[in-house]
PDB file of C-alpha atoms in Angstrom:
ATOM      1  CA  UNK A   5     153.552  52.002  91.739  1.00 55.00           C
ATOM      2  CA  UNK A   6     154.997  53.140  88.428  1.00 49.00           C
ATOM      3  CA  UNK A   7     158.648  53.005  87.416  1.00 49.00           C
ATOM      4  CA  UNK A   8     160.313  55.980  85.735  1.00 51.00           C
ATOM      5  CA  UNK A   9     162.997  54.607  83.407  1.00 48.00           C
ATOM      6  CA  UNK A  10     164.493  58.037  82.711  1.00 54.00           C
ATOM      7  CA  UNK A  11     166.443  58.208  85.969  1.00 56.00           C
ATOM      8  CA  UNK A  12     169.260  56.157  87.451  1.00 80.00           C
ATOM      9  CA  UNK A  13     168.604  53.527  90.068  1.00 90.00           C
ATOM     10  CA  UNK A  14     169.337  54.711  93.615  1.00 93.00           C
ATOM     11  CA  UNK A  15     171.811  52.975  95.873  1.00 95.00           C
ATOM     12  CA  UNK A  16     170.516  50.982  98.820  1.00 96.00           C
ATOM     13  CA  UNK A  17     172.122  53.551 101.118  1.00 96.00           C
ATOM     14  CA  UNK A  18     170.056  56.294  99.464  1.00 95.00           C
ATOM     15  CA  UNK A  19     166.850  54.314  99.889  1.00 96.00           C
ATOM     16  CA  UNK A  20     167.506  53.511 103.539  1.00 97.00           C
ATOM     17  CA  UNK A  21     168.467  57.134 104.223  1.00 97.00           C
ATOM     18  CA  UNK A  22     165.168  58.283 102.699  1.00 96.00           C
ATOM     19  CA  UNK A  23     163.230  55.739 104.742  1.00 98.00           C
ATOM     20  CA  UNK A  24     165.003  56.752 107.946  1.00 98.00           C
ATOM     21  CA  UNK A  25     163.999  60.360 107.404  1.00 97.00           C
ATOM     22  CA  UNK A  26     160.410  59.141 107.693  1.00 98.00           C
ATOM     23  CA  UNK A  27     160.930  56.545 110.434  1.00 98.00           C
ATOM     24  CA  UNK A  28     164.129  57.476 112.312  1.00 98.00           C
ATOM     25  CA  UNK A  29     165.750  54.449 113.995  1.00 98.00           C
ATOM     26  CA  UNK A  30     166.183  56.602 117.100  1.00 97.00           C
ATOM     27  CA  UNK A  31     162.445  56.366 117.661  1.00 97.00           C
ATOM     28  CA  UNK A  32     162.678  52.594 118.182  1.00 97.00           C
ATOM     29  CA  UNK A  33     162.445  51.078 121.667  1.00 96.00           C
ATOM     30  CA  UNK A  34     165.758  50.302 123.341  1.00 95.00           C
ATOM     31  CA  UNK A  35     165.130  46.552 123.093  1.00 95.00           C
ATOM     32  CA  UNK A  36     164.290  46.634 119.395  1.00 96.00           C
ATOM     33  CA  UNK A  37     166.379  45.667 116.360  1.00 96.00           C
ATOM     34  CA  UNK A  38     165.716  47.934 113.372  1.00 97.00           C
ATOM     35  CA  UNK A  39     167.638  48.977 110.286  1.00 98.00           C
ATOM     36  CA  UNK A  40     169.562  47.138 107.581  1.00 98.00           C
ATOM     37  CA  UNK A  41     169.822  43.401 108.260  1.00 97.00           C
ATOM     38  CA  UNK A  42     171.214  42.061 104.978  1.00 97.00           C
ATOM     39  CA  UNK A  43     172.562  43.924 101.965  1.00 98.00           C
ATOM     40  CA  UNK A  44     175.394  45.991 100.500  1.00 97.00           C
ATOM     41  CA  UNK A  45     174.714  49.722 100.946  1.00 97.00           C
ATOM     42  CA  UNK A  46     176.337  50.345  97.551  1.00 96.00           C
ATOM     43  CA  UNK A  47     174.060  48.004  95.588  1.00 96.00           C
ATOM     44  CA  UNK A  48     171.385  49.445  93.310  1.00 95.00           C
ATOM     45  CA  UNK A  49     167.703  49.160  94.171  1.00 96.00           C
ATOM     46  CA  UNK A  50     165.083  48.717  91.453  1.00 96.00           C
ATOM     47  CA  UNK A  51     162.210  46.949  93.201  1.00 97.00           C
ATOM     48  CA  UNK A  52     161.093  47.075  96.831  1.00 98.00           C
ATOM     49  CA  UNK A  53     158.619  44.726  98.504  1.00 98.00           C
ATOM     50  CA  UNK A  54     156.913  45.787 101.748  1.00 98.00           C
ATOM     51  CA  UNK A  55     155.787  42.953 104.043  1.00 98.00           C
ATOM     52  CA  UNK A  56     154.921  42.291 107.673  1.00 98.00           C
ATOM     53  CA  UNK A  57     157.151  39.271 108.306  1.00 98.00           C
ATOM     54  CA  UNK A  58     160.611  38.215 107.057  1.00 98.00           C
ATOM     55  CA  UNK A  59     159.639  34.605 106.365  1.00 97.00           C
ATOM     56  CA  UNK A  60     160.261  32.167 103.530  1.00 97.00           C
ATOM     57  CA  UNK A  61     156.930  32.843 101.811  1.00 97.00           C
ATOM     58  CA  UNK A  62     157.709  36.567 101.626  1.00 98.00           C
ATOM     59  CA  UNK A  63     161.215  35.874 100.304  1.00 98.00           C
ATOM     60  CA  UNK A  64     159.625  33.618  97.656  1.00 98.00           C
ATOM     61  CA  UNK A  65     157.291  36.433  96.616  1.00 98.00           C
ATOM     62  CA  UNK A  66     160.099  38.997  96.557  1.00 98.00           C
ATOM     63  CA  UNK A  67     162.546  36.908  94.542  1.00 98.00           C
ATOM     64  CA  UNK A  68     159.880  35.698  92.097  1.00 98.00           C
ATOM     65  CA  UNK A  69     159.069  39.360  91.402  1.00 98.00           C
ATOM     66  CA  UNK A  70     162.731  40.354  91.172  1.00 98.00           C
ATOM     67  CA  UNK A  71     162.836  42.596  94.240  1.00 98.00           C
ATOM     68  CA  UNK A  72     166.268  43.562  95.477  1.00 96.00           C
ATOM     69  CA  UNK A  73     165.031  45.053  98.765  1.00 98.00           C
ATOM     70  CA  UNK A  74     162.457  43.755 101.246  1.00 98.00           C
ATOM     71  CA  UNK A  75     161.236  46.135 103.953  1.00 98.00           C
ATOM     72  CA  UNK A  76     159.470  44.314 106.772  1.00 98.00           C
ATOM     73  CA  UNK A  77     157.805  45.499 109.945  1.00 98.00           C
ATOM     74  CA  UNK A  78     158.945  42.588 112.070  1.00 98.00           C
ATOM     75  CA  UNK A  79     162.667  42.046 112.681  1.00 97.00           C
ATOM     76  CA  UNK A  80     164.457  38.897 111.589  1.00 96.00           C
ATOM     77  CA  UNK A  81     167.016  39.203 114.384  1.00 93.00           C
ATOM     78  CA  UNK A  82     165.014  40.611 117.291  1.00 90.00           C
ATOM     79  CA  UNK A  83     166.787  38.290 119.719  1.00 86.00           C
ATOM     80  CA  UNK A  84     170.487  37.520 119.562  1.00 81.00           C
ATOM     81  CA  UNK A  85     171.677  34.499 117.622  1.00 86.00           C
ATOM     82  CA  UNK A  86     175.042  32.745 117.621  1.00 86.00           C
ATOM     83  CA  UNK A  87     174.726  31.266 114.136  1.00 90.00           C
ATOM     84  CA  UNK A  88     173.234  32.059 110.746  1.00 92.00           C
ATOM     85  CA  UNK A  89     174.039  28.638 109.344  1.00 94.00           C
ATOM     86  CA  UNK A  90     171.793  27.788 106.425  1.00 94.00           C
ATOM     87  CA  UNK A  91     170.106  24.899 108.257  1.00 94.00           C
ATOM     88  CA  UNK A  92     168.581  27.305 110.824  1.00 93.00           C
ATOM     89  CA  UNK A  93     165.355  29.208 110.020  1.00 91.00           C
ATOM     90  CA  UNK A  94     166.927  32.668 110.326  1.00 93.00           C
ATOM     91  CA  UNK A  95     170.145  31.552 108.643  1.00 95.00           C
ATOM     92  CA  UNK A  96     168.197  30.119 105.710  1.00 97.00           C
ATOM     93  CA  UNK A  97     166.610  33.553 105.097  1.00 97.00           C
ATOM     94  CA  UNK A  98     169.988  35.292 105.296  1.00 97.00           C
ATOM     95  CA  UNK A  99     171.612  32.847 102.865  1.00 97.00           C
ATOM     96  CA  UNK A 100     168.735  33.041 100.387  1.00 98.00           C
ATOM     97  CA  UNK A 101     168.864  36.832 100.335  1.00 98.00           C
ATOM     98  CA  UNK A 102     172.642  37.017  99.963  1.00 97.00           C
ATOM     99  CA  UNK A 103     172.663  34.468  97.147  1.00 97.00           C
ATOM    100  CA  UNK A 104     169.969  36.466  95.332  1.00 97.00           C
ATOM    101  CA  UNK A 105     171.657  39.825  95.935  1.00 97.00           C
ATOM    102  CA  UNK A 106     168.594  41.063  97.813  1.00 98.00           C
ATOM    103  CA  UNK A 107     168.593  43.247 100.921  1.00 98.00           C
ATOM    104  CA  UNK A 108     166.402  43.174 104.039  1.00 98.00           C
ATOM    105  CA  UNK A 109     165.514  46.231 106.120  1.00 98.00           C
ATOM    106  CA  UNK A 110     163.309  46.409 109.235  1.00 98.00           C
ATOM    107  CA  UNK A 111     161.203  49.232 110.691  1.00 98.00           C
ATOM    108  CA  UNK A 112     159.482  48.043 113.865  1.00 98.00           C
ATOM    109  CA  UNK A 113     158.733  50.167 116.929  1.00 98.00           C
ATOM    110  CA  UNK A 114     160.012  53.275 115.140  1.00 98.00           C
ATOM    111  CA  UNK A 115     157.127  52.747 112.690  1.00 98.00           C
ATOM    112  CA  UNK A 116     154.763  51.977 115.582  1.00 98.00           C
ATOM    113  CA  UNK A 117     155.420  55.277 117.372  1.00 98.00           C
ATOM    114  CA  UNK A 118     155.644  57.446 114.239  1.00 98.00           C
ATOM    115  CA  UNK A 119     152.943  59.923 113.249  1.00 97.00           C
ATOM    116  CA  UNK A 120     151.454  58.660 111.064  1.00 98.00           C
ATOM    117  CA  UNK A 121     152.469  55.125 111.908  1.00 98.00           C
ATOM    118  CA  UNK A 122     151.207  51.577 112.243  1.00 98.00           C
ATOM    119  CA  UNK A 123     148.265  52.376 114.510  1.00 98.00           C
ATOM    120  CA  UNK A 124     147.134  55.337 112.384  1.00 98.00           C
ATOM    121  CA  UNK A 125     146.784  52.968 109.438  1.00 98.00           C
ATOM    122  CA  UNK A 126     144.930  50.441 111.598  1.00 98.00           C
ATOM    123  CA  UNK A 127     142.594  53.162 112.904  1.00 98.00           C
ATOM    124  CA  UNK A 128     141.613  54.219 109.397  1.00 98.00           C
ATOM    125  CA  UNK A 129     141.220  50.605 108.253  1.00 98.00           C
ATOM    126  CA  UNK A 130     138.634  49.904 110.967  1.00 98.00           C
ATOM    127  CA  UNK A 131     136.701  53.102 110.307  1.00 98.00           C
ATOM    128  CA  UNK A 132     137.901  55.749 112.756  1.00 98.00           C
ATOM    129  CA  UNK A 133     137.314  59.272 111.463  1.00 94.00           C
ATOM    130  CA  UNK A 134     138.686  62.680 112.328  1.00 92.00           C
ATOM    131  CA  UNK A 135     141.830  63.433 114.321  1.00 97.00           C
ATOM    132  CA  UNK A 136     143.704  60.695 116.173  1.00 98.00           C
ATOM    133  CA  UNK A 137     145.755  60.971 119.341  1.00 98.00           C
ATOM    134  CA  UNK A 138     148.276  58.549 120.911  1.00 98.00           C
ATOM    135  CA  UNK A 139     147.053  56.003 123.419  1.00 98.00           C
ATOM    136  CA  UNK A 140     150.501  55.904 125.039  1.00 98.00           C
ATOM    137  CA  UNK A 141     152.222  59.184 124.061  1.00 97.00           C
ATOM    138  CA  UNK A 142     155.964  59.396 123.431  1.00 96.00           C
ATOM    139  CA  UNK A 143     157.256  61.752 126.118  1.00 94.00           C
ATOM    140  CA  UNK A 144     160.112  62.867 123.837  1.00 93.00           C
ATOM    141  CA  UNK A 145     157.710  64.356 121.265  1.00 96.00           C
ATOM    142  CA  UNK A 146     156.979  67.989 122.189  1.00 94.00           C
ATOM    143  CA  UNK A 147     154.022  68.073 119.784  1.00 95.00           C
ATOM    144  CA  UNK A 148     152.398  65.067 121.449  1.00 95.00           C
ATOM    145  CA  UNK A 149     151.609  63.311 118.168  1.00 97.00           C
ATOM    146  CA  UNK A 150     153.923  60.301 118.367  1.00 98.00           C
ATOM    147  CA  UNK A 151     153.337  57.294 120.574  1.00 98.00           C
ATOM    148  CA  UNK A 152     152.029  53.738 120.687  1.00 98.00           C
ATOM    149  CA  UNK A 153     148.387  53.144 119.763  1.00 98.00           C
ATOM    150  CA  UNK A 154     145.774  55.671 118.695  1.00 98.00           C
ATOM    151  CA  UNK A 155     142.409  56.913 119.975  1.00 98.00           C
ATOM    152  CA  UNK A 156     139.689  58.183 117.669  1.00 98.00           C
ATOM    153  CA  UNK A 157     135.967  58.334 117.035  1.00 98.00           C
ATOM    154  CA  UNK A 158     133.577  56.428 114.826  1.00 98.00           C
ATOM    155  CA  UNK A 159     131.528  58.465 112.376  1.00 97.00           C
ATOM    156  CA  UNK A 160     128.444  57.594 114.408  1.00 97.00           C
ATOM    157  CA  UNK A 161     127.702  55.478 117.499  1.00 97.00           C
ATOM    158  CA  UNK A 162     127.520  51.802 116.547  1.00 97.00           C
ATOM    159  CA  UNK A 163     126.591  48.592 118.373  1.00 98.00           C
ATOM    160  CA  UNK A 164     129.665  46.572 119.251  1.00 98.00           C
ATOM    161  CA  UNK A 165     128.555  43.603 117.144  1.00 98.00           C
ATOM    162  CA  UNK A 166     128.279  45.834 114.059  1.00 98.00           C
ATOM    163  CA  UNK A 167     131.597  47.518 114.764  1.00 98.00           C
ATOM    164  CA  UNK A 168     133.228  44.090 115.099  1.00 98.00           C
ATOM    165  CA  UNK A 169     131.965  43.240 111.620  1.00 98.00           C
ATOM    166  CA  UNK A 170     133.353  46.532 110.345  1.00 98.00           C
ATOM    167  CA  UNK A 171     136.743  45.652 111.845  1.00 98.00           C
ATOM    168  CA  UNK A 172     136.695  42.242 110.170  1.00 98.00           C
ATOM    169  CA  UNK A 173     135.834  43.756 106.782  1.00 97.00           C
ATOM    170  CA  UNK A 174     138.563  46.383 107.048  1.00 98.00           C
ATOM    171  CA  UNK A 175     141.416  43.953 107.662  1.00 98.00           C
ATOM    172  CA  UNK A 176     142.959  41.048 105.733  1.00 96.00           C
ATOM    173  CA  UNK A 177     141.147  37.785 106.326  1.00 95.00           C
ATOM    174  CA  UNK A 178     142.893  35.265 108.573  1.00 96.00           C
ATOM    175  CA  UNK A 179     141.880  31.777 109.663  1.00 94.00           C
ATOM    176  CA  UNK A 180     141.074  32.743 113.241  1.00 91.00           C
ATOM    177  CA  UNK A 181     139.178  35.916 112.346  1.00 93.00           C
ATOM    178  CA  UNK A 182     138.538  38.244 115.286  1.00 96.00           C
ATOM    179  CA  UNK A 183     137.374  37.731 118.868  1.00 97.00           C
ATOM    180  CA  UNK A 184     135.083  40.008 120.854  1.00 98.00           C
ATOM    181  CA  UNK A 185     134.804  40.377 124.641  1.00 97.00           C
ATOM    182  CA  UNK A 186     131.983  42.424 126.117  1.00 96.00           C
ATOM    183  CA  UNK A 187     128.294  43.116 125.575  1.00 95.00           C
ATOM    184  CA  UNK A 188     127.846  42.949 121.805  1.00 96.00           C
ATOM    185  CA  UNK A 189     124.749  45.140 122.046  1.00 97.00           C
ATOM    186  CA  UNK A 190     126.704  47.939 123.690  1.00 96.00           C
ATOM    187  CA  UNK A 191     126.896  51.120 121.610  1.00 97.00           C
ATOM    188  CA  UNK A 192     130.475  52.291 121.019  1.00 98.00           C
ATOM    189  CA  UNK A 193     131.806  55.620 119.787  1.00 98.00           C
ATOM    190  CA  UNK A 194     135.332  56.188 121.103  1.00 98.00           C
ATOM    191  CA  UNK A 195     137.847  53.547 120.053  1.00 98.00           C
ATOM    192  CA  UNK A 196     141.464  52.813 120.927  1.00 98.00           C
ATOM    193  CA  UNK A 197     143.578  50.718 118.588  1.00 98.00           C
ATOM    194  CA  UNK A 198     147.095  49.367 118.751  1.00 98.00           C
ATOM    195  CA  UNK A 199     148.859  47.334 116.105  1.00 98.00           C
ATOM    196  CA  UNK A 200     150.749  44.393 117.554  1.00 96.00           C
ATOM    197  CA  UNK A 201     150.485  42.843 121.008  1.00 96.00           C
ATOM    198  CA  UNK A 202     148.373  45.090 123.228  1.00 96.00           C
ATOM    199  CA  UNK A 203     148.330  43.442 126.660  1.00 94.00           C
ATOM    200  CA  UNK A 204     150.557  46.143 128.116  1.00 96.00           C
ATOM    201  CA  UNK A 205     148.113  48.874 127.021  1.00 98.00           C
ATOM    202  CA  UNK A 206     144.977  47.552 128.713  1.00 97.00           C
ATOM    203  CA  UNK A 207     145.444  49.957 131.602  1.00 97.00           C
ATOM    204  CA  UNK A 208     145.968  52.885 129.236  1.00 98.00           C
ATOM    205  CA  UNK A 209     142.781  51.987 127.345  1.00 98.00           C
ATOM    206  CA  UNK A 210     140.771  51.896 130.567  1.00 97.00           C
ATOM    207  CA  UNK A 211     142.284  55.174 131.785  1.00 97.00           C
ATOM    208  CA  UNK A 212     141.474  56.831 128.454  1.00 97.00           C
ATOM    209  CA  UNK A 213     137.777  56.055 128.905  1.00 97.00           C
ATOM    210  CA  UNK A 214     137.337  54.527 125.451  1.00 98.00           C
ATOM    211  CA  UNK A 215     134.381  52.288 124.624  1.00 98.00           C
ATOM    212  CA  UNK A 216     136.362  49.527 122.924  1.00 98.00           C
ATOM    213  CA  UNK A 217     140.031  48.592 122.497  1.00 98.00           C
ATOM    214  CA  UNK A 218     141.142  46.874 119.263  1.00 98.00           C
ATOM    215  CA  UNK A 219     144.505  45.087 119.432  1.00 98.00           C
ATOM    216  CA  UNK A 220     146.216  41.694 119.106  1.00 98.00           C
ATOM    217  CA  UNK A 221     147.536  38.776 121.146  1.00 97.00           C
ATOM    218  CA  UNK A 222     145.386  39.329 124.230  1.00 97.00           C
ATOM    219  CA  UNK A 223     145.954  36.554 126.768  1.00 96.00           C
ATOM    220  CA  UNK A 224     143.178  34.765 128.645  1.00 96.00           C
ATOM    221  CA  UNK A 225     143.783  35.986 132.183  1.00 96.00           C
ATOM    222  CA  UNK A 226     144.416  39.691 131.478  1.00 96.00           C
ATOM    223  CA  UNK A 227     141.418  39.831 129.130  1.00 96.00           C
ATOM    224  CA  UNK A 228     139.153  37.995 131.571  1.00 96.00           C
ATOM    225  CA  UNK A 229     140.109  40.213 134.493  1.00 95.00           C
ATOM    226  CA  UNK A 230     139.731  43.315 132.332  1.00 96.00           C
ATOM    227  CA  UNK A 231     136.184  42.441 131.260  1.00 94.00           C
ATOM    228  CA  UNK A 232     135.159  41.323 134.761  1.00 93.00           C
ATOM    229  CA  UNK A 233     136.041  44.782 136.087  1.00 89.00           C
ATOM    230  CA  UNK A 234     132.781  46.275 134.815  1.00 86.00           C
ATOM    231  CA  UNK A 235     132.546  49.729 133.314  1.00 86.00           C
ATOM    232  CA  UNK A 236     135.655  49.559 131.168  1.00 92.00           C
ATOM    233  CA  UNK A 237     136.100  49.133 127.419  1.00 97.00           C
ATOM    234  CA  UNK A 238     135.018  46.129 125.413  1.00 98.00           C
ATOM    235  CA  UNK A 239     137.813  44.231 123.664  1.00 98.00           C
ATOM    236  CA  UNK A 240     138.316  43.167 120.070  1.00 98.00           C
ATOM    237  CA  UNK A 241     141.262  40.846 119.484  1.00 98.00           C
ATOM    238  CA  UNK A 242     142.557  40.733 115.917  1.00 98.00           C
ATOM    239  CA  UNK A 243     145.308  38.722 114.245  1.00 97.00           C
ATOM    240  CA  UNK A 244     148.721  40.310 114.811  1.00 98.00           C
ATOM    241  CA  UNK A 245     149.519  40.143 111.091  1.00 98.00           C
ATOM    242  CA  UNK A 246     146.179  41.661 110.083  1.00 98.00           C
ATOM    243  CA  UNK A 247     146.477  44.596 112.471  1.00 98.00           C
ATOM    244  CA  UNK A 248     149.856  45.654 111.100  1.00 98.00           C
ATOM    245  CA  UNK A 249     149.318  44.939 107.409  1.00 98.00           C
ATOM    246  CA  UNK A 250     147.459  48.247 106.679  1.00 98.00           C
ATOM    247  CA  UNK A 251     150.643  50.185 107.488  1.00 98.00           C
ATOM    248  CA  UNK A 252     152.469  48.633 104.535  1.00 98.00           C
ATOM    249  CA  UNK A 253     150.570  50.780 102.056  1.00 98.00           C
ATOM    250  CA  UNK A 254     151.281  53.932 104.068  1.00 98.00           C
ATOM    251  CA  UNK A 255     154.965  53.100 104.430  1.00 98.00           C
ATOM    252  CA  UNK A 256     155.293  52.312 100.738  1.00 98.00           C
ATOM    253  CA  UNK A 257     153.535  55.524  99.702  1.00 97.00           C
ATOM    254  CA  UNK A 258     155.586  57.707 102.019  1.00 97.00           C
ATOM    255  CA  UNK A 259     158.865  56.129 100.832  1.00 97.00           C
ATOM    256  CA  UNK A 260     157.846  56.631  97.209  1.00 95.00           C
ATOM    257  CA  UNK A 261     157.147  60.312  97.907  1.00 94.00           C
ATOM    258  CA  UNK A 262     160.420  60.765  99.797  1.00 95.00           C
ATOM    259  CA  UNK A 263     162.442  59.130  97.017  1.00 93.00           C
ATOM    260  CA  UNK A 264     160.665  61.164  94.350  1.00 90.00           C
ATOM    261  CA  UNK A 265     161.317  64.371  96.252  1.00 86.00           C
ATOM    262  CA  UNK A 266     164.991  63.577  96.631  1.00 69.00           C
ATOM    263  CA  UNK A 267     165.364  62.614  92.966  1.00 58.00           C
ATOM    264  CA  UNK A 268     163.804  65.794  91.604  1.00 53.00           C
ATOM    265  CA  UNK A 269     160.806  66.196  89.305  1.00 47.00           C
ATOM    266  CA  UNK A 270     161.494  62.972  87.394  1.00 48.00           C
ATOM    267  CA  UNK A 271     161.116  60.880  90.535  1.00 55.00           C
ATOM    268  CA  UNK A 272     163.067  57.836  91.620  1.00 72.00           C
ATOM    269  CA  UNK A 273     163.440  54.858  89.307  1.00 86.00           C
ATOM    270  CA  UNK A 274     162.110  52.364  91.827  1.00 94.00           C
ATOM    271  CA  UNK A 275     159.041  50.133  91.752  1.00 96.00           C
ATOM    272  CA  UNK A 276     157.366  49.468  95.110  1.00 97.00           C
ATOM    273  CA  UNK A 277     154.877  46.721  95.850  1.00 98.00           C
ATOM    274  CA  UNK A 278     152.988  45.687  98.998  1.00 98.00           C
ATOM    275  CA  UNK A 279     153.005  41.958  99.723  1.00 97.00           C
ATOM    276  CA  UNK A 280     149.682  40.158  99.606  1.00 92.00           C
ATOM    277  CA  UNK A 281     151.099  37.027 101.239  1.00 96.00           C
ATOM    278  CA  UNK A 282     149.225  36.216 104.451  1.00 96.00           C
ATOM    279  CA  UNK A 283     151.929  35.428 107.015  1.00 97.00           C
ATOM    280  CA  UNK A 284     149.667  34.877 110.012  1.00 96.00           C
ATOM    281  CA  UNK A 285     151.059  31.649 111.533  1.00 95.00           C
ATOM    282  CA  UNK A 286     147.604  30.223 112.290  1.00 94.00           C
ATOM    283  CA  UNK A 287     146.510  28.490 109.099  1.00 91.00           C
ATOM    284  CA  UNK A 288     143.218  26.980 110.261  1.00 91.00           C
ATOM    285  CA  UNK A 289     140.565  27.471 112.933  1.00 88.00           C
ATOM    286  CA  UNK A 290     138.427  24.382 113.540  1.00 90.00           C
ATOM    287  CA  UNK A 291     134.886  25.153 114.819  1.00 84.00           C
ATOM    288  CA  UNK A 292     133.109  22.918 117.287  1.00 83.00           C
ATOM    289  CA  UNK A 293     130.693  20.646 115.443  1.00 77.00           C
TER     290      UNK A 293
END
């Protein structure tokens, strides 16, 4: 995304305020940890890197590029810690960022429930067309557009095996690829998707009457019991990282537009990049020989 050198650099507080107009922290689940993790609100921001995970490889990419703000989907401090000493994994990230003068901001379940949000981007990446509706609607949204997961339609009915290939092609490649449960010859039209772990939404997918549910981190027993109860949706299990990565482009574009609108016709003097670092923790899948 282009930089306009005619305007002043915005403060971090201005950037986070713009981002929170798009993804208000109040939309996050009560257990979540979103917002500014590291950084001085008064510091200037020139380059922003969007990424899924706040891990060393992403920090390497950001600092090599000269980013002074990283916006990640996953929190660094989701669970409480009693130390950020530099010899701990989370502490090492904090120390690296502070030494480099770089900030870290997280948008997690507030980006999941937003319209458009994480699952909207996933739905489009795997080929859903037309309007989308929430799989698990947010009861606080009077318009009924926000919520976790999305339901939509394929352009035309497609055998499950072909749709699975379409899903694989639409997402970043990971070592484990995707897994399919159900009759691969079954023709599917209505699809539910949810970025992130989707075990808790299996019941919602069945109740919605969809043909297939695309999500991540499905465990053996819930998936087995779900498929054994005949007549419900097929399942496609994708890598957690891959299912959330498509949102990065949407989040980056929407922030760029919000900053440009707030800075007037000249736009904001900020360069935004989406990370291409694959942060899926599974580095290899070994086939049976």
